[in-house]
Short mmCIF file of C-alpha atoms and ligand atoms in Angstrom, two decimals:
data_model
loop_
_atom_site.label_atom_id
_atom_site.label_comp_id
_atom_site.label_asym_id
_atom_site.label_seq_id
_atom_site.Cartn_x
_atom_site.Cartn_y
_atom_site.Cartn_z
CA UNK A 1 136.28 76.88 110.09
CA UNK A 2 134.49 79.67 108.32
CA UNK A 3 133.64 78.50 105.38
CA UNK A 4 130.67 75.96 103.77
CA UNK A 5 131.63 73.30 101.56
CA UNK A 6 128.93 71.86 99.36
CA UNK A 7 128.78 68.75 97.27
CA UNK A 8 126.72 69.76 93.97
CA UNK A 9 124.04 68.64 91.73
CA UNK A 10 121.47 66.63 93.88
CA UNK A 11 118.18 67.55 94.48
CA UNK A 12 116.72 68.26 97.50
CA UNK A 13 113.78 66.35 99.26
CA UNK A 14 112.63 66.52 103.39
CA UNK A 15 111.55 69.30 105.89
CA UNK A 16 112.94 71.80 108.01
CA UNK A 17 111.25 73.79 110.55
CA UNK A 18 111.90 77.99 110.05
CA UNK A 19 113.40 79.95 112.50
CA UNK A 20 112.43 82.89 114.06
CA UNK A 21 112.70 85.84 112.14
CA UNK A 22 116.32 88.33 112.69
CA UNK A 23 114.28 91.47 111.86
CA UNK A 24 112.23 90.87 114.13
CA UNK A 25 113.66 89.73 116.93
CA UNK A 26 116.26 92.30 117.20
CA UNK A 27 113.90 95.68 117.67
CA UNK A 28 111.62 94.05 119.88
CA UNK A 29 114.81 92.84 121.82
CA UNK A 30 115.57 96.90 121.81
CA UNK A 31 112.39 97.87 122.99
CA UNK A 32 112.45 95.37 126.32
CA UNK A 33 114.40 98.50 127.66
CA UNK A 34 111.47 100.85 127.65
CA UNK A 35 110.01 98.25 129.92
CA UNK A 36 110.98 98.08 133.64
CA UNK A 37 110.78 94.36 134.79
CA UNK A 38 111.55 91.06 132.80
CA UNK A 39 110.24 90.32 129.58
CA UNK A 40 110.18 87.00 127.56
CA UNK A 41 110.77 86.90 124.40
CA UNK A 42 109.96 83.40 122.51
CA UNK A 43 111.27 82.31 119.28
CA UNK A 44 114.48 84.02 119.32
CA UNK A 45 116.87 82.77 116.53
CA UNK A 46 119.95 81.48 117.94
CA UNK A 47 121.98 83.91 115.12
CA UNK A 48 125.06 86.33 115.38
CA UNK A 49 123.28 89.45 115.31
CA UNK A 50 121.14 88.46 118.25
CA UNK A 51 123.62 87.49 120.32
CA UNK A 52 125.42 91.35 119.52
CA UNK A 53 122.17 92.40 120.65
CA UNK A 54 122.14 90.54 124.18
CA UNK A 55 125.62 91.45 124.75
CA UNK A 56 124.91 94.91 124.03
CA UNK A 57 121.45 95.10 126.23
CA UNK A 58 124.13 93.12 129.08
CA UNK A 59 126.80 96.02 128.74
CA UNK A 60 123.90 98.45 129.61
CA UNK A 61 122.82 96.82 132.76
CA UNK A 62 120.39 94.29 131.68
CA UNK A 63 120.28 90.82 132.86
CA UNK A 64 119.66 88.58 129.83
CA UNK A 65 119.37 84.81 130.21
CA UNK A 66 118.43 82.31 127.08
CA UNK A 67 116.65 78.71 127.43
CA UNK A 68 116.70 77.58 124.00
CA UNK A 69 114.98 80.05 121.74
CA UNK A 70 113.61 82.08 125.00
CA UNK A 71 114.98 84.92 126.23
CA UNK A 72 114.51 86.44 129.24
CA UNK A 73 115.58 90.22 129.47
CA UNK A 74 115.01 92.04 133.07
CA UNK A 75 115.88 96.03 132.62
CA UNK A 76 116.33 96.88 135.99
CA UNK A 77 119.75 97.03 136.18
CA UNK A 78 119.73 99.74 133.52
CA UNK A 79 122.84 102.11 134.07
CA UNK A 80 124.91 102.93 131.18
CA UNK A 81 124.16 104.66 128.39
CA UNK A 82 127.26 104.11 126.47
CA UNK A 83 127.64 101.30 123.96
CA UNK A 84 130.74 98.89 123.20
CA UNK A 85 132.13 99.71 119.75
CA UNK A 86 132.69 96.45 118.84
CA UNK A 87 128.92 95.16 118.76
CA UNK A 88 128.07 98.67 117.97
CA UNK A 89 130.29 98.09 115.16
CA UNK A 90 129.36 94.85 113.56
CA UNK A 91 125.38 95.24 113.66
CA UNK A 92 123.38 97.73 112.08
CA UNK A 93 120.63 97.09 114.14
CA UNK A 94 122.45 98.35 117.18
CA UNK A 95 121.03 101.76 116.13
CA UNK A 96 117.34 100.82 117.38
CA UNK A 97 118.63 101.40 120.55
CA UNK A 98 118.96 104.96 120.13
CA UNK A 99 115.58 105.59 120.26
CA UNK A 100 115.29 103.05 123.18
CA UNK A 101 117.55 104.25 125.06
CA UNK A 102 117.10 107.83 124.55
CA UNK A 103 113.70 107.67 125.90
CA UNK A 104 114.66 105.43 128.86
CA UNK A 105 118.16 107.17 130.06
CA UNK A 106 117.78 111.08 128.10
CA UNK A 107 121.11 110.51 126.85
CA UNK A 108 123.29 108.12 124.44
CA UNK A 109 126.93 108.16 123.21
CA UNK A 110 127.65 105.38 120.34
CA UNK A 111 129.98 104.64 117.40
CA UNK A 112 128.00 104.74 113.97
CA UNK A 113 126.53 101.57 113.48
CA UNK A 114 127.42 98.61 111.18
CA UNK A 115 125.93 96.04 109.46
CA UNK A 116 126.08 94.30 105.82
CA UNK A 117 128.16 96.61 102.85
CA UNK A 118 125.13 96.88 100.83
CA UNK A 119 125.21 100.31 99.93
CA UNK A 120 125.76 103.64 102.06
CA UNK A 121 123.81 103.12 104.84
CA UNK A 122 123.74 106.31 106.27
CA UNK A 123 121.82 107.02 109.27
CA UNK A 124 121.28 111.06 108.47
CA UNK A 125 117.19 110.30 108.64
CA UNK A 126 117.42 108.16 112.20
CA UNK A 127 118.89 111.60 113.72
CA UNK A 128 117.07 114.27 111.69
CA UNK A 129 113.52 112.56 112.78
CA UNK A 130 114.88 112.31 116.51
CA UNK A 131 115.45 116.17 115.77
CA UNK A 132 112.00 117.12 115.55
CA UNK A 133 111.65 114.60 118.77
CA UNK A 134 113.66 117.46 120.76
CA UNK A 135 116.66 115.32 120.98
CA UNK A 136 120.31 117.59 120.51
CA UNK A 137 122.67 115.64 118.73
CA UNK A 138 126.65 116.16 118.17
CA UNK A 139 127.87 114.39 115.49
CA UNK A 140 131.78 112.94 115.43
CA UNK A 141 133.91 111.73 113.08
CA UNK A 142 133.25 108.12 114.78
CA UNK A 143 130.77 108.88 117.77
CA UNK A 144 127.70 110.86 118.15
CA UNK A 145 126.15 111.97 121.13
CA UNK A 146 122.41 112.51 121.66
CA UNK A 147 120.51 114.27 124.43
CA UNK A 148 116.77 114.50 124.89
CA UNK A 149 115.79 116.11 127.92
CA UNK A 150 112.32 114.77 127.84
CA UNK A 151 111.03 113.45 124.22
CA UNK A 152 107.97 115.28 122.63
CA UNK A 153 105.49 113.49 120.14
CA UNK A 154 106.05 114.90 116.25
CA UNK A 155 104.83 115.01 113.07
CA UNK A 156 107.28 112.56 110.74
CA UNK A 157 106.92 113.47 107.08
CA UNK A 158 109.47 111.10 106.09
CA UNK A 159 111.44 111.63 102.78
CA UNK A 160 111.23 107.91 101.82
CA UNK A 161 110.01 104.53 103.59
CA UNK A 162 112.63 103.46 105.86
CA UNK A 163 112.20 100.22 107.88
CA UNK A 164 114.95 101.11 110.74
CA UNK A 165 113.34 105.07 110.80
CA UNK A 166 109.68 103.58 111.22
CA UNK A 167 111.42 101.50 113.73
CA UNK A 168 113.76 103.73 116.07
CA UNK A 169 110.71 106.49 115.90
CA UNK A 170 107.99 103.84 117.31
CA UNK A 171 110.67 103.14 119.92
CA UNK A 172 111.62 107.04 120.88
CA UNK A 173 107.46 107.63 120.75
CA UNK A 174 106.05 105.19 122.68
CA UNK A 175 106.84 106.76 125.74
CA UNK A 176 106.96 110.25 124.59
CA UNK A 177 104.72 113.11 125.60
CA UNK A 178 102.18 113.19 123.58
CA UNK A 179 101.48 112.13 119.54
CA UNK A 180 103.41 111.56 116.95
CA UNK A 181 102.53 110.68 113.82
CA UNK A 182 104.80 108.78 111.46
CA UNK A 183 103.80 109.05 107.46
CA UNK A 184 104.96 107.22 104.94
CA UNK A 185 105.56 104.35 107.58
CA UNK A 186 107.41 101.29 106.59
CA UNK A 187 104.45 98.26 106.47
CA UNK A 188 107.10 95.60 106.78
CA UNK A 189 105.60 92.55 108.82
CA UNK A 190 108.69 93.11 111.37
CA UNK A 191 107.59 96.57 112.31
CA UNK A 192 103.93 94.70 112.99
CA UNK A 193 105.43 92.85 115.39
CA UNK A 194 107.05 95.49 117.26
CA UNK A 195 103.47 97.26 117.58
CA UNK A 196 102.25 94.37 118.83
CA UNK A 197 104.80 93.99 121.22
CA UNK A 198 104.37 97.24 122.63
CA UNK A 199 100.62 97.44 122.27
CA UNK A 200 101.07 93.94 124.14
CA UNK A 201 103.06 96.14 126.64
CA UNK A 202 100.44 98.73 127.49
CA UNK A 203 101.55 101.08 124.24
CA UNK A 204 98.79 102.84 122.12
CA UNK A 205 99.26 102.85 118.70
CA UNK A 206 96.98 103.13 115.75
CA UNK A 207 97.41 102.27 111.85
CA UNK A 208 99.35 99.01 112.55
CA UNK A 209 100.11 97.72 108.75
CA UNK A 210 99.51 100.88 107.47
CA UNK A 211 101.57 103.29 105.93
CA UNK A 212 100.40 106.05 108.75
CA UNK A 213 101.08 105.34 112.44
CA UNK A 214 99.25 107.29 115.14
CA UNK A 215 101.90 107.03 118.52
CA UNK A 216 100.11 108.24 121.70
CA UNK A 217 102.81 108.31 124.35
CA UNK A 218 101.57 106.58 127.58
CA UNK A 219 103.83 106.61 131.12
CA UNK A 220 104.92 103.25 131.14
CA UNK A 221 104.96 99.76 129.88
CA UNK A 222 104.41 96.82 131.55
CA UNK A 223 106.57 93.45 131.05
CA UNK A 224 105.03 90.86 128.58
CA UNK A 225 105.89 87.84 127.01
CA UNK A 226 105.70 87.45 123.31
CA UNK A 227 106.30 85.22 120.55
CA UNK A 228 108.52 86.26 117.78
CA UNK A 229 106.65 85.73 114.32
CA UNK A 230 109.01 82.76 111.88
CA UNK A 231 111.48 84.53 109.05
CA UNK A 232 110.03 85.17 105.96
CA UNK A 233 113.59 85.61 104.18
CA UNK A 234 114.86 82.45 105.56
CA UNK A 235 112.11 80.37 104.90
CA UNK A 236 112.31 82.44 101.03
CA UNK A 237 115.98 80.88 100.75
CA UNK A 238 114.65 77.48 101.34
CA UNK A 239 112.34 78.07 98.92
CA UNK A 240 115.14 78.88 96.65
CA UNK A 241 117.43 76.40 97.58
CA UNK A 242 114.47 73.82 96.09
CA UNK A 243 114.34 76.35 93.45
CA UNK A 244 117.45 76.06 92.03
CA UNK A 245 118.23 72.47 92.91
CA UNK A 246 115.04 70.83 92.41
CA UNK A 247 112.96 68.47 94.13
CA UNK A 248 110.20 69.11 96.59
CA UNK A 249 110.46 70.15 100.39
CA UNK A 250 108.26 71.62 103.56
CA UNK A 251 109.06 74.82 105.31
CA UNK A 252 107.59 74.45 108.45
CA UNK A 253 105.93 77.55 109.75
CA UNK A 254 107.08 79.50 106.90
CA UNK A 255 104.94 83.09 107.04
CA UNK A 256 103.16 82.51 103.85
CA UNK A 257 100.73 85.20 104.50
CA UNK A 258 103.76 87.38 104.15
CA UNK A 259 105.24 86.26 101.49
CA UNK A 260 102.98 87.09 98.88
CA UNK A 261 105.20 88.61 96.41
CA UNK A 262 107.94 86.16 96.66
CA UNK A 263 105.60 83.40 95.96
CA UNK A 264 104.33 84.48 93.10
CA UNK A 265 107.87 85.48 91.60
CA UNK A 266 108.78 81.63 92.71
CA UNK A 267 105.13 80.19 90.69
CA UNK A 268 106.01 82.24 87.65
CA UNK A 269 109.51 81.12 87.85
CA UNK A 270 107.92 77.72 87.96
CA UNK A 271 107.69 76.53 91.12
CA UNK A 272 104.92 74.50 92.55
CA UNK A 273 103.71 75.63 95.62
CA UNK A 274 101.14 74.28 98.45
CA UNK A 275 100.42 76.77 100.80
CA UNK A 276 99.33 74.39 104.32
CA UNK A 277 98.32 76.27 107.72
CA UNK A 278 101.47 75.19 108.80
CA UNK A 279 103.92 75.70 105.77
CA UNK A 280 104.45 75.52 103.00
CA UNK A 281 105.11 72.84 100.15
CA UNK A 282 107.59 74.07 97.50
CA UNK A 283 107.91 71.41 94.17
CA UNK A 284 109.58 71.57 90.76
CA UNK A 285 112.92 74.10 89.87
CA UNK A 286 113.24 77.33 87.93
CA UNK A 287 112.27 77.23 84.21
CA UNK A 288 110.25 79.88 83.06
CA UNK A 289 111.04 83.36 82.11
CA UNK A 290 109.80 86.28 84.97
CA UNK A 291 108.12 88.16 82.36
CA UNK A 292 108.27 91.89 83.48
CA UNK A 293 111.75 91.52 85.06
CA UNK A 294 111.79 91.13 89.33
CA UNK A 295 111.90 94.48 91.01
CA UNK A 296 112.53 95.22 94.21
CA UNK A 297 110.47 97.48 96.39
CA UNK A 298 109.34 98.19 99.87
CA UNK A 299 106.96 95.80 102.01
CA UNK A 300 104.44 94.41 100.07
CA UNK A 301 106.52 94.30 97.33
CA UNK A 302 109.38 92.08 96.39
CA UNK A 303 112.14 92.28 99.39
CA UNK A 304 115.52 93.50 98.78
CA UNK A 305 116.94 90.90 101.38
CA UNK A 306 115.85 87.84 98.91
CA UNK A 307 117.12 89.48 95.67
CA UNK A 308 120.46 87.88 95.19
CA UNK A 309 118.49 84.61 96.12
CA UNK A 310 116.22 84.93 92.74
CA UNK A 311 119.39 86.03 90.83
CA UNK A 312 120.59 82.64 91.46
CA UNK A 313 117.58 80.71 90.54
CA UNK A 314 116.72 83.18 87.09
CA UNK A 315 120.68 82.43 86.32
CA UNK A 316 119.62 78.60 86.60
CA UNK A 317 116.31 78.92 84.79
CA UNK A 318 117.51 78.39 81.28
CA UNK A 319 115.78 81.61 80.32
CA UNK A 320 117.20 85.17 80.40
CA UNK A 321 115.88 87.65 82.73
CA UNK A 322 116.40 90.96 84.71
CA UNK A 323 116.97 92.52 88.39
CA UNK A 324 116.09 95.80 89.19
CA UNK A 325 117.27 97.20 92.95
CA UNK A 326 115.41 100.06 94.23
CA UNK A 327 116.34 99.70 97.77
CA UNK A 328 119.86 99.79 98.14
CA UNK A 329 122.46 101.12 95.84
CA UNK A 330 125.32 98.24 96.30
CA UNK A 331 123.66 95.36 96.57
CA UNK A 332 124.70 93.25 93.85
CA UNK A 333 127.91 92.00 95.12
CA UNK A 334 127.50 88.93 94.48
CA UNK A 335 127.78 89.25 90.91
CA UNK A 336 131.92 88.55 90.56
CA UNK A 337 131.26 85.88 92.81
CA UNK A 338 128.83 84.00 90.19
CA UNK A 339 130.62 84.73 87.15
CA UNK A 340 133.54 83.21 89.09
CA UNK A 341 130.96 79.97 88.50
CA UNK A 342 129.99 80.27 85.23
CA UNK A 343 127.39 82.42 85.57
CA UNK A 344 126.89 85.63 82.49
CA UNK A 345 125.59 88.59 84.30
CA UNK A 346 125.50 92.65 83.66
CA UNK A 347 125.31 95.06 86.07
CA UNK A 348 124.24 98.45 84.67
CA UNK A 349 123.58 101.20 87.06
CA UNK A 350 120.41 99.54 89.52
CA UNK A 351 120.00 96.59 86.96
CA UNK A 352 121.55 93.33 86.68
CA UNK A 353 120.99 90.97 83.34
CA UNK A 354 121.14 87.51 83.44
CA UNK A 355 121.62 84.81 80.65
CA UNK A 356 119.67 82.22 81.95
CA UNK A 357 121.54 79.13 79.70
CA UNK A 358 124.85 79.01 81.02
CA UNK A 359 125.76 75.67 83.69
CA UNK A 360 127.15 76.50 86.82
CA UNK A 361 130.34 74.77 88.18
CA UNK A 362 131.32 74.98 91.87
CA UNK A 363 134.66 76.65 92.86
CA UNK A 364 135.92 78.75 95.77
CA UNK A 365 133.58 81.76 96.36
CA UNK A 366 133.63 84.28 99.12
CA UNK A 367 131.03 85.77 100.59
CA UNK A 368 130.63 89.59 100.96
CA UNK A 369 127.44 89.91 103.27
CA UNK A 370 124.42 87.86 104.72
CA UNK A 371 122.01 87.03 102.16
CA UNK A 372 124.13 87.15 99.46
CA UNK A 373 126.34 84.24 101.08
CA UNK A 374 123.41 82.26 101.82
CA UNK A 375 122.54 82.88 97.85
CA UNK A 376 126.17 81.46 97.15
CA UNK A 377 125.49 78.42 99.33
CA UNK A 378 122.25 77.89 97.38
CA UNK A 379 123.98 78.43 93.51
CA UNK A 380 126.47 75.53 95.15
CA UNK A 381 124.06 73.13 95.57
CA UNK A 382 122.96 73.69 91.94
CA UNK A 383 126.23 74.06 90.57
CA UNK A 384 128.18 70.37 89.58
CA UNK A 385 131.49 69.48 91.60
CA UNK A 386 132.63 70.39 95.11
CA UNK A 387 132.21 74.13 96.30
CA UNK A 388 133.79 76.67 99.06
CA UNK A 389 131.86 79.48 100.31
CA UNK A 390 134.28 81.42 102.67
CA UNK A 391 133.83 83.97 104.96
CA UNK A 392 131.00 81.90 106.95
CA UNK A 393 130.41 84.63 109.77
CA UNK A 394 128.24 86.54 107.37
CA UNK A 395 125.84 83.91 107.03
CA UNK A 396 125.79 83.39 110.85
CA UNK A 397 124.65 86.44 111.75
CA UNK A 398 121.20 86.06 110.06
CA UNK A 399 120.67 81.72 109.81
CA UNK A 400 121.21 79.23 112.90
CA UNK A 401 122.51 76.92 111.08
CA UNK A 402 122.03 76.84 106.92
CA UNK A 403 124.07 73.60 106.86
CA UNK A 404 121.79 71.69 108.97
CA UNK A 405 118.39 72.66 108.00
CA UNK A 406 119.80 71.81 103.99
CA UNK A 407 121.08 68.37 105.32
CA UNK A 408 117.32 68.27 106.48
CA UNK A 409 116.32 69.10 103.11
CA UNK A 410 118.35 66.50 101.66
CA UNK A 411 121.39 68.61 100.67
CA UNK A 412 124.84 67.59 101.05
CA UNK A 413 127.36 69.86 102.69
CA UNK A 414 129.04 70.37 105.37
CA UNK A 415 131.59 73.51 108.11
CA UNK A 416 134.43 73.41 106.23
C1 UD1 B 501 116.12 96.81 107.20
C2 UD1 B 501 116.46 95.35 107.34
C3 UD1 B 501 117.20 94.83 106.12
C4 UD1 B 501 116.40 95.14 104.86
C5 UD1 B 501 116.00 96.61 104.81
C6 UD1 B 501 115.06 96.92 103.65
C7 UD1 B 501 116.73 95.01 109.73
C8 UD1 B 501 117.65 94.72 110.85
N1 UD1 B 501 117.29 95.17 108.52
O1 UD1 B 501 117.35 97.52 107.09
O2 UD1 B 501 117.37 93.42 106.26
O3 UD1 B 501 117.18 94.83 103.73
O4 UD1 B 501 115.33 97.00 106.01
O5 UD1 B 501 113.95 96.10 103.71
O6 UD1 B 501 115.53 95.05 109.89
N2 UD1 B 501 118.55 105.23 104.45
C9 UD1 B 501 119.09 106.51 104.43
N3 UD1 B 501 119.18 107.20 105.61
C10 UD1 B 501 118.77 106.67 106.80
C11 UD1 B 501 118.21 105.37 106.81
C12 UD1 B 501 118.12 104.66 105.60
O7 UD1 B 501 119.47 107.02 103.38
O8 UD1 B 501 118.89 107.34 107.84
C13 UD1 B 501 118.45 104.48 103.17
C14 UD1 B 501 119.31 103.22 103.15
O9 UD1 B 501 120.64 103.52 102.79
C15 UD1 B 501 118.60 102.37 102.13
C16 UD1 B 501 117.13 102.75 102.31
O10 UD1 B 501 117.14 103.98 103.04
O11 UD1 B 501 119.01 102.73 100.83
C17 UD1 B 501 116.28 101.76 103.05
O12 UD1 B 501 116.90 101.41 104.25
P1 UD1 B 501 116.09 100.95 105.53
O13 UD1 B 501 114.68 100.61 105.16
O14 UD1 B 501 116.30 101.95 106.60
O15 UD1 B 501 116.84 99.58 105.89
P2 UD1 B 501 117.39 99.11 107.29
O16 UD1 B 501 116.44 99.49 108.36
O17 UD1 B 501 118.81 99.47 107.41
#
């Protein structure tokens, strides 16, 4: 049962309600531990990768309990400062606790992290930044160990935008003593909400949205409850999905005011789209040719995360067009998988072409990480015939259920 089988060639027609957002959710989930008491977090997506996160926050000492999409995480218990490997190992997110839990306990041991193949992935910038913090690190072959006595504010020139950087050094500086200024900061919507969070919380910090943030460390934080904002890539699939297979659907909630970029890729693709104040209305498929090519770029540009998503719907376009990934090195993986369909793509070096004219026809593909299953699922539903995707767990760890909210979209397919 880890696979998706999909019945090909309808189009799609209803409404589904969008989740909350994965990227999100999982550093503000990290950041309850700078907080003694018992915060609630609303709008949790029931996903893979949060559920690594609770039982990673439980191994430490915290009592977690979930009603539905809120969680309720109470930090007293806080011991350990040691993480299992095998969450440690699976989610790449498990390294915002670092900064978390350095400034809570002074010390952490943990396994590198994992996550998605998409690319190195190193994590060279998370320590060198918690460096300047005064945090001594020893670095393993599989471990590392990091020691802070007490953390100092610092001035973060960063070497490139980096959304889990910005992230781990808003976590190690809330609490800090002192400033520290963080500069170029990732503007991703996801690191909004943690500053809300923890300005929620009783945390000063300035520039929220901007690429400079101004960290004043305070003494404590106080527990809050907060709502976790809906997914922008998830409700961007969906918007694919109708994309590629036609029709007309409603995203419920979808963040529209954050996804600029990829609605206007999807309107010059040749979508129709109806922004609501509480969706979004997507009409019409892919048919027109994305003029200067779709790059991908750093918050508010085009995201990474939704990039194998548009190389399905330019494949199904009937015009020829062109991907270029600035983000990660290895993230067209996908590519064997859709030529296994039909589909005529190049990669060369950071840029993928794509004949737009050729049919797709359904088959057994495999997934190789989280979007770019979900982007398989979606060329199924275009494709003609009955298709596999295998390896299901990838798609899990970022969707609560793709197969239900495409049934609610008028898709048919089904666990397999
Ligand atoms: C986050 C998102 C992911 C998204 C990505 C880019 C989460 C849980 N994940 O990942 O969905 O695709 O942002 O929007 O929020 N890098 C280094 N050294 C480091 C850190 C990063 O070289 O220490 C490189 C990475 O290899 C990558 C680039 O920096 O090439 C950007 O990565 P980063 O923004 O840090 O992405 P993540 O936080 O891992």
């Amino acid at each position: 049962m880890d696979a998706v089988r999909i019945y090909g060639g309808k189009s799609l027609s209803g409404q589904t309600r969008i989740q909350g957002s994965k990227n999100a959710s999982l550093p503000i989930l990290a950041a309850t531990l700078l907080i003694d008491g018992t915060c609630e977090i609303e709008n949790c997506p029931d996903i893979s990768d949060v559920y690594h996160m609770l039982r990673l926050l439980e191994s430490l000492g915290c009592q977690v309990t979930r009603e539905k999409s809120l969680i309720r995480v109470d930090t007293g218990g806080v011991a350990a400062c040691d993480m299992p490997a095998d969450s440690v190992g699976v989610m790449r997110s498990s390294i915002m606790l670092l900064g978390a839990l350095l400034a809570r306990m002074g010390t952490v041991s943990m396994e590198y992290p994992g996550g998605c193949v998409i690319g190195k992935r190193p994590i060279d910038q998370h320590l060198c930044a918690l460096r300047r913090m005064g945090v001594e690190i020893i670095e393993g072959r599989e471990e590392f160990q990091a020691k802070a006595g007490k953390l100092h504010g610092a001035v973060q020139e960063l070497p490139f935008v980096s959304v889990g950087v910005t992230e781990n050094l808003i976590l190690a500086a809330v609490l800090a003593e002192g400033e520290t200024v963080i500069c170029p900061a990732a503007r991703e919507p996801e690191i909004q909400a943690l500053c809300e969070f923890l300005i929620k919380a009783g945390g000063r910090i300035q520039g929220v949205g901007t690429k400079r943030l101004v960290i004043e460390g305070v003494k404590k934080l106080h527990p809050v409850r907060f709502r976790v904002p809906a997914d922008r890539i998830v409700a961007g699939t969906y918007l694919t999905a109708c994309l590629c297979a036609g029709g007309n659907v409603f995203l419920e909630d979808a963040p529209c005011e954050q996804m600029q970029s990829v609605l206007s890729c999807a309107g010059a693709l040749g979508a129709g789209l109806m922004v609501w104040p509480d969706g979004l209305f997507v009409e019409g498929r892919a048919c027109n040719r994305l003029a200067d090519g779709l790059v991908t770029k750093v918050y508010p540009g085009f995201p990474t995360d939704l990039q194998s998503l548009f190389m399905v719907a330019i494949a199904l376009s009937g015009q020829d067009g062109w991907i270029e990934e600035t983000v990660f090195e290895n993230r067209f993986r996908i590519v064997p998988e859709l030529v296994k369909m039909g589909a005529d793509i190049r990669v060369e070096g950071n840029r993928a072409y794509i004949r737009g004219d050729r049919p797709l026809h359904n088959t057994i593909v495999e997934a190789q990480e989280l979007r770019g299953g979900a982007a398989l699922v979606v060329a199924a539903l275009a494709a003609e015939g009955t298709g596999i995707v295998r390896n299901r767990h990838y798609i899990d760890r970022g969707y609560e259920d793709i197969t239900l909210s495409l049934r609610e979209l008028g898709a048919d397919l089904e666990l397999a």
